[in-house]
Amino acid sequence: MSFIITLIALGFIIFIHELGHLLAAKKAKVGVTEFAVGMGPKVASFHFKGTMYSLRALPFGGFIKAKGMEDLEPCPVEEDYREKSILSRASILIAGSFMNVLFGYLMFVFIFFFVGQYQLLPVIQGVSDGSPAQEQGLSVGDEILRINNQSVVNVQEDIIDVIQASNGESITLDILTGGEQIQVTLSPKKNDTGVPLIGVSFQSTPQPVGVGSALQLGLKKTAQVIGQSFKGLGLIATGKANVKELAGPVGIVQMASSQVNRSFVSFLSILAFISISLGIINLLPLPVLDGGHLLFLLIEAFRGKPLSSRLQTAIHNVAAACLIALMVFIVFNDIISWNDRSLIMETKQ
């Protein structure tokens, strides 16, 4: 059941993306022959102001057919996408990703307003195997009172940031364990991305926030996800990302569905993350993606005329072939990494 819920939710994210294209196309007065909800065979449809709105059999995703773009049949000049200004065409292309980012932002605002902001407590919730913390005997329930003789007021600033800024040099922790205070010295170890860690997670508790704070926190969280997306793309581009850490369609469904069983809030959080990330990825200047179309518009702006349709088609065909090969590899990687990813998600829960 969790897989079905996840597939429908991910389909809704795609639907939101296509809805953005539709609204922008309508605003630019580009003709849209069809806007479909779902995929597969058509179940029902109706026409409104020149557009057929259809419901498809599979409740996953959706699509639009814009005149002069996906629909290349002859059409009036005033409705032809290709005849619109570069700015108008760019707005149509960007609108899908904008809607994805906006949807993710609204999900974060919803979570902050109705659940609150989780505040980390200086109490250890988990200890990683083989970590510096485990080697020094730290355990679940221990409370960190001081770090380098400085009292802990804010876990993020006073503990996490200090550890990450240590560059692996020794730090001293004053611990309350079993009603007794002890002092331990340990050296953080750098993870695969070079961040020093001691191998612990912390307990947290929700704190209620108002509407204004929820809007601000949602914006901050959205900015963090965008930053993480670019950082992840950078790791992939430089070859620093582990192949097993990459997730394609199967991996995304696996991770999202695991959150359904965990909690509704966790599920909404990962959907917001996926929506924003997909919005950012779709703007990459790669043919087939919206970002690739934006790149062609940029070239057109500098040349004063577009690339020939034959050249654009050839580029798209090559890119599509590469994308299909990449997707086959990613899906295969998702399948062979299923058990490893399951173990990782279990340890995080």
Coordinates of C-alpha atoms in Angstrom, one line a residue:
M1 CA 0.0 0.0 0.0
S2 CA 2.9 2.4 0.8
F3 CA 4.3 1.9 -2.7
I4 CA 0.9 2.9 -4.3
I5 CA 0.6 6.0 -2.1
T6 CA 4.2 6.9 -3.0
L7 CA 3.7 6.4 -6.7
I8 CA 0.5 8.6 -6.6
A9 CA 2.3 11.3 -4.6
L10 CA 5.3 11.3 -7.0
G11 CA 2.8 11.4 -9.9
F12 CA 1.3 14.5 -8.3
I13 CA 4.7 16.1 -8.2
I14 CA 5.0 15.6 -12.0
F15 CA 1.4 16.8 -12.4
I16 CA 2.4 20.0 -10.5
H17 CA 5.3 20.5 -12.9
E18 CA 3.1 20.1 -16.0
L19 CA 0.5 22.4 -14.5
G20 CA 3.2 25.1 -14.2
H21 CA 3.9 24.8 -18.0
L22 CA 0.1 24.9 -18.7
L23 CA -0.5 28.1 -16.7
A24 CA 2.6 29.8 -18.2
A25 CA 1.6 28.8 -21.7
K26 CA -2.0 30.1 -21.2
K27 CA -0.6 33.4 -19.9
A28 CA 1.7 33.7 -23.0
K29 CA -1.3 32.9 -25.2
V30 CA 0.3 29.7 -26.6
G31 CA -2.2 27.2 -27.8
V32 CA -2.4 24.0 -25.7
T33 CA -4.2 21.2 -27.4
E34 CA -4.2 18.9 -24.4
F35 CA -3.6 18.8 -20.7
A36 CA -3.6 15.3 -19.3
V37 CA -3.9 14.1 -15.7
G38 CA -2.2 10.7 -15.4
M39 CA -0.7 8.6 -18.1
G40 CA -1.8 5.8 -20.4
P41 CA -5.2 5.3 -22.1
K42 CA -7.7 8.2 -21.9
V43 CA -10.6 7.5 -19.5
A44 CA -12.5 10.8 -19.8
S45 CA -12.1 14.2 -21.3
F46 CA -13.7 17.6 -21.9
H47 CA -12.9 20.7 -24.0
F48 CA -12.6 24.2 -22.6
K49 CA -11.3 27.2 -24.5
G50 CA -9.5 25.2 -27.1
T51 CA -7.8 22.8 -24.8
M52 CA -8.8 19.2 -24.1
Y53 CA -8.5 18.3 -20.5
S54 CA -8.2 14.5 -20.1
L55 CA -8.0 11.9 -17.4
R56 CA -5.8 9.0 -18.1
A57 CA -6.0 5.4 -16.7
L58 CA -2.7 5.5 -14.7
P59 CA -2.9 8.1 -11.9
F60 CA 0.8 9.0 -12.2
G61 CA 2.0 12.3 -13.6
G62 CA 0.6 14.2 -16.6
F63 CA 1.6 16.2 -19.7
I64 CA 0.7 19.1 -21.9
K65 CA 0.8 19.4 -25.7
A66 CA 1.6 23.0 -26.6
K67 CA 1.3 24.2 -30.2
G68 CA 4.6 24.6 -31.9
M69 CA 6.3 22.6 -29.1
E70 CA 5.1 19.1 -28.5
D71 CA 2.3 19.5 -31.0
L72 CA 3.9 20.4 -34.4
E73 CA 0.7 20.5 -36.4
P74 CA 0.1 23.7 -38.4
C75 CA -1.5 26.3 -36.1
P76 CA -2.3 30.1 -36.1
V77 CA 0.8 32.2 -35.7
E78 CA -0.5 33.9 -32.6
E79 CA -0.8 30.5 -30.8
D80 CA 2.6 29.1 -32.0
Y81 CA 5.1 28.6 -29.2
R82 CA 7.9 29.2 -31.7
E83 CA 6.6 32.7 -32.6
K84 CA 6.6 33.9 -29.0
S85 CA 9.4 36.1 -27.6
I86 CA 12.4 34.5 -26.0
L87 CA 11.3 35.8 -22.7
S88 CA 7.8 34.3 -23.0
R89 CA 9.2 30.9 -24.1
A90 CA 11.7 31.0 -21.2
S91 CA 8.9 31.7 -18.7
I92 CA 7.0 28.7 -20.0
L93 CA 10.1 26.4 -19.6
I94 CA 10.9 27.7 -16.2
A95 CA 7.4 27.5 -14.9
G96 CA 7.4 23.8 -14.3
S97 CA 10.5 23.9 -12.1
F98 CA 9.1 27.0 -10.3
M99 CA 6.0 25.1 -9.4
N100 CA 8.0 22.1 -8.1
V101 CA 10.1 24.5 -5.9
L102 CA 6.9 26.3 -4.8
F103 CA 5.2 23.0 -3.9
G104 CA 8.2 21.9 -1.8
Y105 CA 8.3 25.3 -0.1
L106 CA 4.5 25.1 0.8
M107 CA 5.0 21.6 2.2
F108 CA 7.8 22.8 4.5
V109 CA 5.6 25.7 5.6
F110 CA 2.7 23.3 6.3
I111 CA 5.0 21.1 8.4
F112 CA 6.5 23.9 10.4
F113 CA 3.1 25.5 11.1
F114 CA 1.2 22.4 12.1
V115 CA 4.0 20.3 13.6
G116 CA 6.5 22.9 14.7
Q117 CA 10.2 23.3 14.4
Y118 CA 12.2 20.4 15.8
Q119 CA 14.8 21.5 18.3
L120 CA 17.8 19.3 18.8
L121 CA 18.5 18.2 22.4
P122 CA 22.1 17.5 23.6
V123 CA 21.0 14.0 24.4
I124 CA 22.4 11.1 22.3
Q125 CA 19.8 9.2 20.3
G126 CA 22.1 6.9 18.4
V127 CA 25.7 5.9 18.1
S128 CA 27.2 4.6 14.8
D129 CA 29.2 1.4 14.8
G130 CA 33.0 1.9 14.7
S131 CA 32.6 5.6 15.3
P132 CA 34.9 7.7 17.6
A133 CA 31.9 8.1 20.0
Q134 CA 31.4 4.3 20.2
E135 CA 35.2 3.8 20.8
Q136 CA 35.0 6.1 23.7
G137 CA 32.0 4.3 25.2
L138 CA 29.3 6.9 24.5
S139 CA 25.8 5.4 24.5
V140 CA 22.2 6.3 23.9
G141 CA 20.8 8.6 26.6
D142 CA 24.1 10.2 27.4
E143 CA 23.8 14.0 27.7
I144 CA 26.6 16.3 26.4
L145 CA 27.0 19.1 29.0
R146 CA 30.1 20.9 27.6
I147 CA 32.4 20.7 24.6
N148 CA 35.9 22.0 24.9
N149 CA 34.9 23.4 28.3
Q150 CA 32.1 25.5 26.7
S151 CA 28.5 25.0 27.9
V152 CA 26.0 23.7 25.4
V153 CA 23.1 26.1 24.7
N154 CA 22.4 25.3 21.0
V155 CA 23.2 21.8 19.8
Q156 CA 23.7 22.9 16.2
E157 CA 26.1 25.8 17.0
D158 CA 27.7 24.5 20.1
I159 CA 28.2 20.9 19.2
I160 CA 27.7 20.0 15.6
D161 CA 29.3 23.1 14.1
V162 CA 32.3 22.8 16.6
I163 CA 32.8 19.2 15.6
Q164 CA 32.7 19.9 11.9
A165 CA 35.1 22.8 12.3
S166 CA 37.6 20.7 14.2
N167 CA 39.3 19.4 11.1
G168 CA 39.7 16.1 12.9
E169 CA 41.6 17.5 15.8
S170 CA 40.8 16.2 19.4
I171 CA 37.8 17.6 21.3
T172 CA 36.8 17.2 24.9
L173 CA 33.3 16.4 25.9
D174 CA 31.8 16.5 29.4
I175 CA 29.1 13.8 29.5
L176 CA 26.3 13.1 32.0
T177 CA 25.8 9.3 31.9
G178 CA 23.9 7.2 34.5
G179 CA 23.7 10.2 36.8
E180 CA 27.5 10.6 36.8
Q181 CA 29.6 13.2 35.0
I182 CA 32.6 12.1 33.0
Q183 CA 35.0 13.7 30.6
V184 CA 36.1 12.0 27.3
T185 CA 38.5 13.1 24.6
L186 CA 38.0 11.9 21.0
S187 CA 39.1 12.8 17.5
P188 CA 36.3 13.2 14.9
K189 CA 36.7 11.2 11.7
K190 CA 36.0 12.7 8.3
N191 CA 33.2 11.0 6.2
D192 CA 33.3 10.4 2.4
T193 CA 32.7 14.2 1.8
G194 CA 35.4 15.3 4.2
V195 CA 33.1 16.4 7.0
P196 CA 34.5 15.6 10.5
L197 CA 32.0 13.6 12.6
I198 CA 32.0 11.7 15.9
G199 CA 29.2 9.3 14.9
V200 CA 26.2 10.3 17.0
S201 CA 22.6 11.5 16.4
F202 CA 20.6 13.7 18.8
Q203 CA 17.1 13.6 20.2
S204 CA 14.8 16.3 19.2
T205 CA 11.5 17.9 20.3
P206 CA 9.0 20.0 18.3
Q207 CA 8.5 23.6 19.2
P208 CA 5.4 25.4 18.0
V209 CA 5.8 28.4 15.6
G210 CA 3.5 31.0 14.2
V211 CA 2.6 31.7 10.5
G212 CA 5.3 34.3 10.0
S213 CA 8.0 32.0 11.4
A214 CA 6.7 29.1 9.4
L215 CA 7.0 31.1 6.2
Q216 CA 10.5 32.1 7.0
L217 CA 11.6 28.6 8.1
G218 CA 10.0 27.1 5.0
L219 CA 12.1 29.5 2.9
K220 CA 15.2 28.7 4.8
K221 CA 14.6 25.0 4.4
T222 CA 13.9 25.3 0.7
A223 CA 17.2 27.2 0.3
Q224 CA 19.0 24.4 2.1
V225 CA 17.5 21.8 -0.2
I226 CA 18.5 23.8 -3.3
G227 CA 22.0 24.1 -1.9
Q228 CA 22.1 20.4 -1.2
S229 CA 20.9 19.6 -4.7
F230 CA 23.7 21.7 -6.3
K231 CA 26.2 20.1 -3.9
G232 CA 25.1 16.6 -4.8
L233 CA 25.3 17.5 -8.5
G234 CA 28.8 18.8 -7.9
L235 CA 29.9 15.5 -6.2
I236 CA 28.5 13.6 -9.2
A237 CA 30.2 15.8 -11.7
T238 CA 33.6 15.5 -9.9
G239 CA 33.2 11.7 -9.4
K240 CA 33.2 12.0 -5.6
A241 CA 29.8 10.5 -5.1
N242 CA 29.5 6.8 -4.4
V243 CA 27.5 5.1 -7.1
K244 CA 25.5 3.2 -4.5
E245 CA 24.4 6.6 -3.1
L246 CA 22.7 7.6 -6.3
A247 CA 19.0 6.9 -6.5
G248 CA 16.8 6.7 -9.6
P249 CA 13.1 6.1 -10.0
V250 CA 13.2 2.8 -8.1
G251 CA 15.4 4.1 -5.3
I252 CA 13.2 7.2 -4.9
V253 CA 10.1 5.1 -4.6
Q254 CA 11.9 2.9 -2.1
M255 CA 13.0 5.8 0.1
A256 CA 9.7 7.7 -0.1
S257 CA 7.6 4.6 0.6
S258 CA 9.7 3.8 3.7
Q259 CA 8.8 7.2 5.1
V260 CA 5.0 6.4 4.7
N261 CA 5.5 3.6 7.3
R262 CA 7.6 5.9 9.5
S263 CA 5.4 9.0 9.8
F264 CA 3.2 11.2 7.6
V265 CA 5.5 14.2 8.4
S266 CA 8.6 12.3 7.3
F267 CA 6.8 11.4 4.1
L268 CA 5.8 15.0 3.4
S269 CA 9.3 16.1 4.1
I270 CA 10.9 13.7 1.6
L271 CA 8.3 14.6 -1.0
A272 CA 9.1 18.3 -0.6
F273 CA 12.8 17.4 -0.9
I274 CA 12.2 15.3 -4.1
S275 CA 9.9 18.0 -5.6
I276 CA 12.5 20.8 -5.1
S277 CA 15.4 18.6 -6.3
L278 CA 13.6 17.5 -9.4
G279 CA 12.8 21.2 -10.2
I280 CA 16.5 22.1 -9.9
I281 CA 17.7 19.1 -11.9
N282 CA 15.2 19.8 -14.7
L283 CA 16.9 23.2 -15.2
L284 CA 20.3 21.7 -15.9
P285 CA 21.4 22.8 -19.4
L286 CA 21.1 19.3 -20.9
P287 CA 19.1 18.6 -24.0
V288 CA 15.7 16.9 -23.4
L289 CA 15.4 18.7 -20.1
D290 CA 13.8 22.1 -19.8
G291 CA 17.2 23.5 -19.1
G292 CA 18.4 22.2 -22.5
H293 CA 15.6 24.2 -24.2
L294 CA 16.6 27.2 -22.2
L295 CA 20.2 26.8 -23.4
F296 CA 18.9 26.8 -27.0
L297 CA 17.0 30.0 -26.3
L298 CA 20.2 31.6 -24.9
I299 CA 22.1 30.6 -28.1
E300 CA 19.2 32.1 -30.1
A301 CA 19.5 35.3 -28.1
F302 CA 23.2 35.6 -28.9
R303 CA 22.9 34.5 -32.6
G304 CA 19.8 36.5 -33.3
K305 CA 18.2 33.4 -34.7
P306 CA 17.6 29.8 -33.5
L307 CA 19.6 26.8 -34.4
S308 CA 18.2 24.9 -37.3
S309 CA 15.4 22.5 -36.4
R310 CA 17.5 19.6 -38.0
L311 CA 20.4 20.4 -35.7
Q312 CA 18.2 20.7 -32.6
T313 CA 16.5 17.4 -33.4
A314 CA 19.9 15.7 -33.9
I315 CA 21.1 17.0 -30.5
H316 CA 17.9 15.9 -28.8
N317 CA 18.1 12.4 -30.3
V318 CA 21.7 11.9 -29.2
A319 CA 20.8 13.3 -25.7
A320 CA 17.7 11.1 -25.5
A321 CA 19.8 8.0 -26.3
C322 CA 22.3 8.9 -23.7
L323 CA 19.6 9.6 -21.2
I324 CA 17.9 6.2 -21.8
A325 CA 21.3 4.5 -21.3
L326 CA 21.9 6.4 -18.1
M327 CA 18.4 5.6 -16.8
V328 CA 19.0 1.9 -17.6
F329 CA 22.2 2.1 -15.5
I330 CA 20.5 3.9 -12.7
V331 CA 17.6 1.6 -12.5
F332 CA 19.9 -1.4 -12.6
N333 CA 21.9 0.2 -9.8
D334 CA 18.7 0.8 -7.8
I335 CA 17.8 -2.8 -8.0
I336 CA 21.2 -4.2 -7.0
S337 CA 21.5 -1.6 -4.2
W338 CA 18.0 -2.3 -2.8
N339 CA 19.1 -4.4 0.2
D340 CA 22.0 -2.0 1.0
R341 CA 19.7 1.0 0.9
S342 CA 17.1 -0.8 3.0
L343 CA 19.7 -1.5 5.7
I344 CA 20.8 2.2 5.6
M345 CA 17.2 3.4 6.0
E346 CA 16.6 0.9 8.8
T347 CA 19.6 2.3 10.8
K348 CA 18.3 5.8 10.3
Q349 CA 15.0 4.9 11.8

